[in-house]
Amino acid sequence: NAGVTQTPKFQVLKTGQSMTLQCAQDMNHNSMYWYRQDPGMGLRLIYYSASEGTTDKGEVPNGYNVSRLNKREFSLRLESAAPSQTSVYFCASSRDRERETQYFGPGTRLLVL
Amino acid sequence: GENVEQHPSTLSVQEGDSAVIKCTYSDSASNYFPWYKQELGKRPQLIIDIRSNVGEKKDQRIAVTLNKTAKHFSLHITETQPEDSAVYFCAANLGPGRRALTFGSGTRLQVQP
């Protein structure tokens, strides 16, 4: 039981390049989330998916798109990376969206030059 | 907008002392309040949570209290140990439908041996 997994672990991009961060969970959870973590800012929600087939914007969605590919997988895409998107990205999942423990993946460290 | 404020941002205690971290939230409809611990370079991990139908919850050396009237909740760690050193985040399920967690900005706890 791997829990929540993320790929890649680390990525360097040039401004304007695109990439997709992958996330998968094997806990049969319905809800999945993408956060970014910047120094001193805590975790900020980018997008979430309450259930398969639905996605909603969080606090900081600009510059990102998401796809809930199936119940297990939730990807985050940067279409045109900017230095302001340099951050650590965490994926999380929970059984349901409200009042449920969120389990985090190991994170992806992204550097945009 | 909806937010969670967390204090202090840094806290240094001697081994064996108690540590208290406080959070306030803006949405009186919030009903789920987890606390996460994040060690350097690692993912956030849930250490304790409380739901709005109780005022206090304890798990060994860790306790959380909730005051719904005042809209604040606190994490209490007793008999601190060096391995308690980490960043601690509070969170609450704020906003319309209480769909996702909003995190505080974190408290860096340093336990001096």
Short mmCIF file of N, CA and C in Angstrom, two decimals, chain B residues 1-104:
data_model
loop_
_atom_site.label_atom_id
_atom_site.label_comp_id
_atom_site.label_asym_id
_atom_site.label_seq_id
_atom_site.Cartn_x
_atom_site.Cartn_y
_atom_site.Cartn_z
N GLY B 1 -11.36 37.60 2.88
CA GLY B 1 -11.74 36.23 2.58
C GLY B 1 -11.58 35.35 3.79
N GLU B 2 -11.90 34.07 3.61
CA GLU B 2 -11.77 33.11 4.70
C GLU B 2 -10.31 32.83 4.96
N ASN B 3 -9.92 32.79 6.25
CA ASN B 3 -8.53 32.50 6.53
C ASN B 3 -8.35 31.86 7.90
N VAL B 4 -7.13 31.36 8.10
CA VAL B 4 -6.72 30.78 9.37
C VAL B 4 -5.42 31.48 9.78
N GLU B 5 -5.42 32.05 10.98
CA GLU B 5 -4.23 32.71 11.48
C GLU B 5 -3.58 31.86 12.56
N GLN B 6 -2.27 31.76 12.51
CA GLN B 6 -1.54 30.87 13.42
C GLN B 6 -0.42 31.64 14.11
N HIS B 7 -0.29 31.40 15.42
CA HIS B 7 0.74 32.07 16.23
C HIS B 7 1.28 31.11 17.29
N PRO B 8 2.56 31.22 17.64
CA PRO B 8 3.57 32.11 17.03
C PRO B 8 4.14 31.49 15.75
N SER B 9 4.94 32.23 15.04
CA SER B 9 5.58 31.69 13.84
C SER B 9 6.79 30.84 14.21
N THR B 10 7.44 31.17 15.33
CA THR B 10 8.55 30.35 15.83
C THR B 10 8.39 30.20 17.33
N LEU B 11 8.83 29.05 17.84
CA LEU B 11 8.70 28.76 19.26
C LEU B 11 9.89 27.90 19.68
N SER B 12 10.61 28.34 20.69
CA SER B 12 11.74 27.58 21.20
C SER B 12 11.49 27.25 22.66
N VAL B 13 11.59 25.97 23.00
CA VAL B 13 11.36 25.52 24.38
C VAL B 13 12.48 24.59 24.79
N GLN B 14 12.62 24.42 26.09
CA GLN B 14 13.59 23.46 26.63
C GLN B 14 12.92 22.07 26.67
N GLU B 15 13.73 21.08 26.45
CA GLU B 15 13.23 19.70 26.53
C GLU B 15 12.52 19.48 27.86
N GLY B 16 11.33 18.89 27.78
CA GLY B 16 10.54 18.64 28.98
C GLY B 16 9.49 19.70 29.26
N ASP B 17 9.66 20.88 28.66
CA ASP B 17 8.66 21.93 28.83
C ASP B 17 7.46 21.65 27.93
N SER B 18 6.41 22.46 28.12
CA SER B 18 5.22 22.37 27.26
C SER B 18 5.29 23.42 26.16
N ALA B 19 4.62 23.13 25.07
CA ALA B 19 4.52 24.07 23.94
C ALA B 19 3.06 24.23 23.57
N VAL B 20 2.67 25.47 23.28
CA VAL B 20 1.29 25.75 22.88
C VAL B 20 1.30 26.58 21.60
N ILE B 21 0.52 26.15 20.63
CA ILE B 21 0.38 26.86 19.36
C ILE B 21 -1.11 27.17 19.17
N LYS B 22 -1.40 28.41 18.76
CA LYS B 22 -2.79 28.83 18.69
C LYS B 22 -3.19 29.23 17.27
N CYS B 23 -4.44 28.94 16.94
CA CYS B 23 -4.98 29.30 15.63
C CYS B 23 -6.37 29.89 15.79
N THR B 24 -6.67 30.88 14.96
CA THR B 24 -8.03 31.41 14.88
C THR B 24 -8.53 31.26 13.46
N TYR B 25 -9.83 31.12 13.30
CA TYR B 25 -10.41 30.94 11.97
C TYR B 25 -11.58 31.89 11.80
N SER B 26 -11.96 32.10 10.54
CA SER B 26 -12.93 33.15 10.24
C SER B 26 -14.35 32.66 10.01
N ASP B 27 -14.50 31.38 9.65
CA ASP B 27 -15.81 30.87 9.23
C ASP B 27 -16.46 30.09 10.38
N SER B 28 -17.53 30.63 10.94
CA SER B 28 -18.18 29.99 12.07
C SER B 28 -18.81 28.65 11.70
N ALA B 29 -18.97 28.37 10.42
CA ALA B 29 -19.55 27.09 9.99
C ALA B 29 -18.51 25.97 9.90
N SER B 30 -17.23 26.30 10.06
CA SER B 30 -16.19 25.27 10.00
C SER B 30 -16.41 24.24 11.09
N ASN B 31 -16.14 22.97 10.78
CA ASN B 31 -16.40 21.92 11.76
C ASN B 31 -15.31 20.86 11.83
N TYR B 32 -14.16 21.11 11.18
CA TYR B 32 -13.08 20.12 11.21
C TYR B 32 -11.76 20.86 11.29
N PHE B 33 -10.91 20.47 12.29
CA PHE B 33 -9.70 21.23 12.58
C PHE B 33 -8.54 20.25 12.81
N PRO B 34 -7.77 19.97 11.77
CA PRO B 34 -6.62 19.07 11.93
C PRO B 34 -5.33 19.83 12.21
N TRP B 35 -4.37 19.11 12.75
CA TRP B 35 -3.01 19.63 12.95
C TRP B 35 -2.04 18.68 12.25
N TYR B 36 -1.10 19.30 11.49
CA TYR B 36 -0.11 18.52 10.77
C TYR B 36 1.28 18.89 11.26
N LYS B 37 2.16 17.90 11.24
CA LYS B 37 3.57 18.08 11.57
C LYS B 37 4.38 17.85 10.31
N GLN B 38 5.33 18.75 10.04
CA GLN B 38 6.16 18.58 8.86
C GLN B 38 7.62 18.70 9.25
N GLU B 39 8.34 17.61 9.10
CA GLU B 39 9.78 17.63 9.33
C GLU B 39 10.47 18.13 8.07
N LEU B 40 11.70 18.59 8.22
CA LEU B 40 12.42 19.22 7.13
C LEU B 40 12.52 18.30 5.93
N GLY B 41 12.05 18.77 4.78
CA GLY B 41 12.14 18.00 3.55
C GLY B 41 11.14 16.88 3.42
N LYS B 42 10.20 16.79 4.37
CA LYS B 42 9.23 15.69 4.35
C LYS B 42 7.81 16.21 4.07
N ARG B 43 6.90 15.30 3.92
CA ARG B 43 5.50 15.66 3.69
C ARG B 43 4.82 16.00 5.01
N PRO B 44 3.76 16.82 4.99
CA PRO B 44 2.97 17.03 6.22
C PRO B 44 2.26 15.74 6.62
N GLN B 45 2.23 15.50 7.93
CA GLN B 45 1.56 14.30 8.43
C GLN B 45 0.63 14.69 9.56
N LEU B 46 -0.58 14.14 9.53
CA LEU B 46 -1.57 14.43 10.56
C LEU B 46 -1.11 13.91 11.91
N ILE B 47 -1.21 14.76 12.93
CA ILE B 47 -0.87 14.28 14.28
C ILE B 47 -2.11 14.21 15.17
N ILE B 48 -3.08 15.07 14.96
CA ILE B 48 -4.31 15.03 15.73
C ILE B 48 -5.33 15.90 15.03
N ASP B 49 -6.59 15.60 15.21
CA ASP B 49 -7.64 16.46 14.67
C ASP B 49 -8.80 16.49 15.64
N ILE B 50 -9.66 17.49 15.46
CA ILE B 50 -10.82 17.63 16.34
C ILE B 50 -12.00 18.07 15.50
N ARG B 51 -13.15 17.54 15.83
CA ARG B 51 -14.37 17.93 15.15
C ARG B 51 -15.21 18.78 16.08
N SER B 52 -16.15 19.52 15.50
CA SER B 52 -16.80 20.59 16.26
C SER B 52 -17.71 20.11 17.37
N ASN B 53 -17.98 18.81 17.42
CA ASN B 53 -18.87 18.33 18.45
C ASN B 53 -18.17 18.03 19.78
N VAL B 54 -16.85 18.27 19.83
CA VAL B 54 -16.11 18.09 21.08
C VAL B 54 -15.25 19.32 21.34
N GLY B 55 -14.89 19.53 22.62
CA GLY B 55 -14.10 20.70 22.96
C GLY B 55 -12.63 20.41 23.17
N GLU B 56 -12.32 19.10 23.38
CA GLU B 56 -10.93 18.75 23.64
C GLU B 56 -10.70 17.31 23.22
N LYS B 57 -9.48 17.06 22.76
CA LYS B 57 -9.10 15.70 22.39
C LYS B 57 -7.64 15.51 22.74
N LYS B 58 -7.31 14.34 23.27
CA LYS B 58 -5.95 14.10 23.72
C LYS B 58 -5.43 12.79 23.16
N ASP B 59 -4.14 12.77 22.82
CA ASP B 59 -3.48 11.56 22.35
C ASP B 59 -2.08 11.57 22.91
N GLN B 60 -1.89 10.89 24.01
CA GLN B 60 -0.60 10.80 24.73
C GLN B 60 -0.14 12.20 25.09
N ARG B 61 0.97 12.69 24.54
CA ARG B 61 1.51 13.99 24.94
C ARG B 61 0.89 15.16 24.17
N ILE B 62 0.01 14.86 23.24
CA ILE B 62 -0.56 15.90 22.38
C ILE B 62 -2.04 16.07 22.69
N ALA B 63 -2.47 17.32 22.75
CA ALA B 63 -3.90 17.61 22.97
C ALA B 63 -4.29 18.80 22.11
N VAL B 64 -5.54 18.83 21.72
CA VAL B 64 -6.08 19.97 21.00
C VAL B 64 -7.35 20.43 21.71
N THR B 65 -7.51 21.74 21.84
CA THR B 65 -8.72 22.31 22.41
C THR B 65 -9.39 23.19 21.38
N LEU B 66 -10.70 23.26 21.44
CA LEU B 66 -11.48 24.04 20.48
C LEU B 66 -12.49 24.90 21.22
N ASN B 67 -12.51 26.18 20.88
CA ASN B 67 -13.51 27.11 21.40
C ASN B 67 -14.28 27.65 20.22
N LYS B 68 -15.44 27.08 19.95
CA LYS B 68 -16.20 27.47 18.76
C LYS B 68 -16.77 28.87 18.88
N THR B 69 -17.09 29.29 20.09
CA THR B 69 -17.65 30.63 20.27
C THR B 69 -16.63 31.68 19.88
N ALA B 70 -15.40 31.48 20.33
CA ALA B 70 -14.32 32.43 20.04
C ALA B 70 -13.65 32.15 18.71
N LYS B 71 -13.96 31.03 18.09
CA LYS B 71 -13.37 30.61 16.82
C LYS B 71 -11.86 30.48 16.93
N HIS B 72 -11.42 29.76 17.94
CA HIS B 72 -10.00 29.45 18.00
C HIS B 72 -9.77 28.06 18.55
N PHE B 73 -8.63 27.49 18.16
CA PHE B 73 -8.24 26.17 18.62
C PHE B 73 -6.74 26.14 18.84
N SER B 74 -6.30 25.28 19.71
CA SER B 74 -4.90 25.27 20.13
C SER B 74 -4.34 23.86 20.19
N LEU B 75 -3.05 23.76 19.92
CA LEU B 75 -2.31 22.50 20.05
C LEU B 75 -1.42 22.60 21.28
N HIS B 76 -1.48 21.58 22.12
CA HIS B 76 -0.68 21.54 23.33
C HIS B 76 0.21 20.29 23.27
N ILE B 77 1.51 20.50 23.42
CA ILE B 77 2.45 19.38 23.48
C ILE B 77 3.12 19.43 24.85
N THR B 78 2.98 18.38 25.62
CA THR B 78 3.60 18.32 26.94
C THR B 78 4.87 17.47 26.89
N GLU B 79 5.73 17.69 27.88
CA GLU B 79 6.99 16.92 28.00
C GLU B 79 7.71 16.84 26.65
N THR B 80 7.97 17.99 26.07
CA THR B 80 8.55 18.04 24.73
C THR B 80 9.90 17.31 24.67
N GLN B 81 10.14 16.74 23.48
CA GLN B 81 11.37 16.00 23.22
C GLN B 81 12.01 16.56 21.95
N PRO B 82 13.32 16.38 21.77
CA PRO B 82 13.98 16.91 20.56
C PRO B 82 13.31 16.47 19.27
N GLU B 83 12.76 15.27 19.25
CA GLU B 83 12.11 14.78 18.02
C GLU B 83 10.78 15.47 17.73
N ASP B 84 10.32 16.31 18.67
CA ASP B 84 9.13 17.13 18.40
C ASP B 84 9.49 18.35 17.55
N SER B 85 10.76 18.62 17.37
CA SER B 85 11.19 19.77 16.57
C SER B 85 10.73 19.57 15.13
N ALA B 86 9.96 20.54 14.62
CA ALA B 86 9.38 20.46 13.27
C ALA B 86 8.56 21.73 13.05
N VAL B 87 7.94 21.81 11.89
CA VAL B 87 6.96 22.86 11.63
C VAL B 87 5.56 22.27 11.79
N TYR B 88 4.72 22.96 12.52
CA TYR B 88 3.37 22.50 12.79
C TYR B 88 2.37 23.44 12.08
N PHE B 89 1.41 22.83 11.41
CA PHE B 89 0.38 23.59 10.71
C PHE B 89 -1.00 23.25 11.27
N CYS B 90 -1.79 24.29 11.52
CA CYS B 90 -3.19 24.05 11.81
C CYS B 90 -3.97 24.24 10.52
N ALA B 91 -5.20 23.76 10.48
CA ALA B 91 -6.04 23.90 9.31
C ALA B 91 -7.50 23.86 9.73
N ALA B 92 -8.36 24.37 8.86
CA ALA B 92 -9.80 24.34 9.09
C ALA B 92 -10.50 24.22 7.76
N ASN B 93 -11.68 23.61 7.77
CA ASN B 93 -12.45 23.49 6.51
C ASN B 93 -13.36 24.70 6.39
N LEU B 94 -12.87 25.71 5.68
CA LEU B 94 -13.57 26.99 5.57
C LEU B 94 -14.36 27.10 4.28
N GLY B 95 -15.19 28.10 4.21
CA GLY B 95 -15.76 28.52 2.95
C GLY B 95 -16.99 27.74 2.52
N PRO B 96 -17.55 28.14 1.37
CA PRO B 96 -18.80 27.55 0.89
C PRO B 96 -18.71 26.04 0.76
N GLY B 97 -19.61 25.35 1.41
CA GLY B 97 -19.61 23.90 1.34
C GLY B 97 -18.52 23.24 2.14
N ARG B 98 -17.63 24.02 2.73
CA ARG B 98 -16.51 23.50 3.53
C ARG B 98 -15.80 22.39 2.77
N ARG B 99 -15.44 22.70 1.51
CA ARG B 99 -14.98 21.64 0.63
C ARG B 99 -13.52 21.26 0.81
N ALA B 100 -12.72 22.19 1.31
CA ALA B 100 -11.29 21.90 1.36
C ALA B 100 -10.70 22.58 2.59
N LEU B 101 -9.49 22.19 2.93
CA LEU B 101 -8.81 22.76 4.08
C LEU B 101 -8.07 24.04 3.73
N THR B 102 -8.11 24.99 4.65
CA THR B 102 -7.26 26.18 4.59
C THR B 102 -6.27 26.07 5.72
N PHE B 103 -4.98 26.24 5.39
CA PHE B 103 -3.91 26.04 6.38
C PHE B 103 -3.43 27.36 6.95
N GLY B 104 -3.00 27.30 8.22
CA GLY B 104 -2.27 28.41 8.80
C GLY B 104 -0.86 28.46 8.21
#
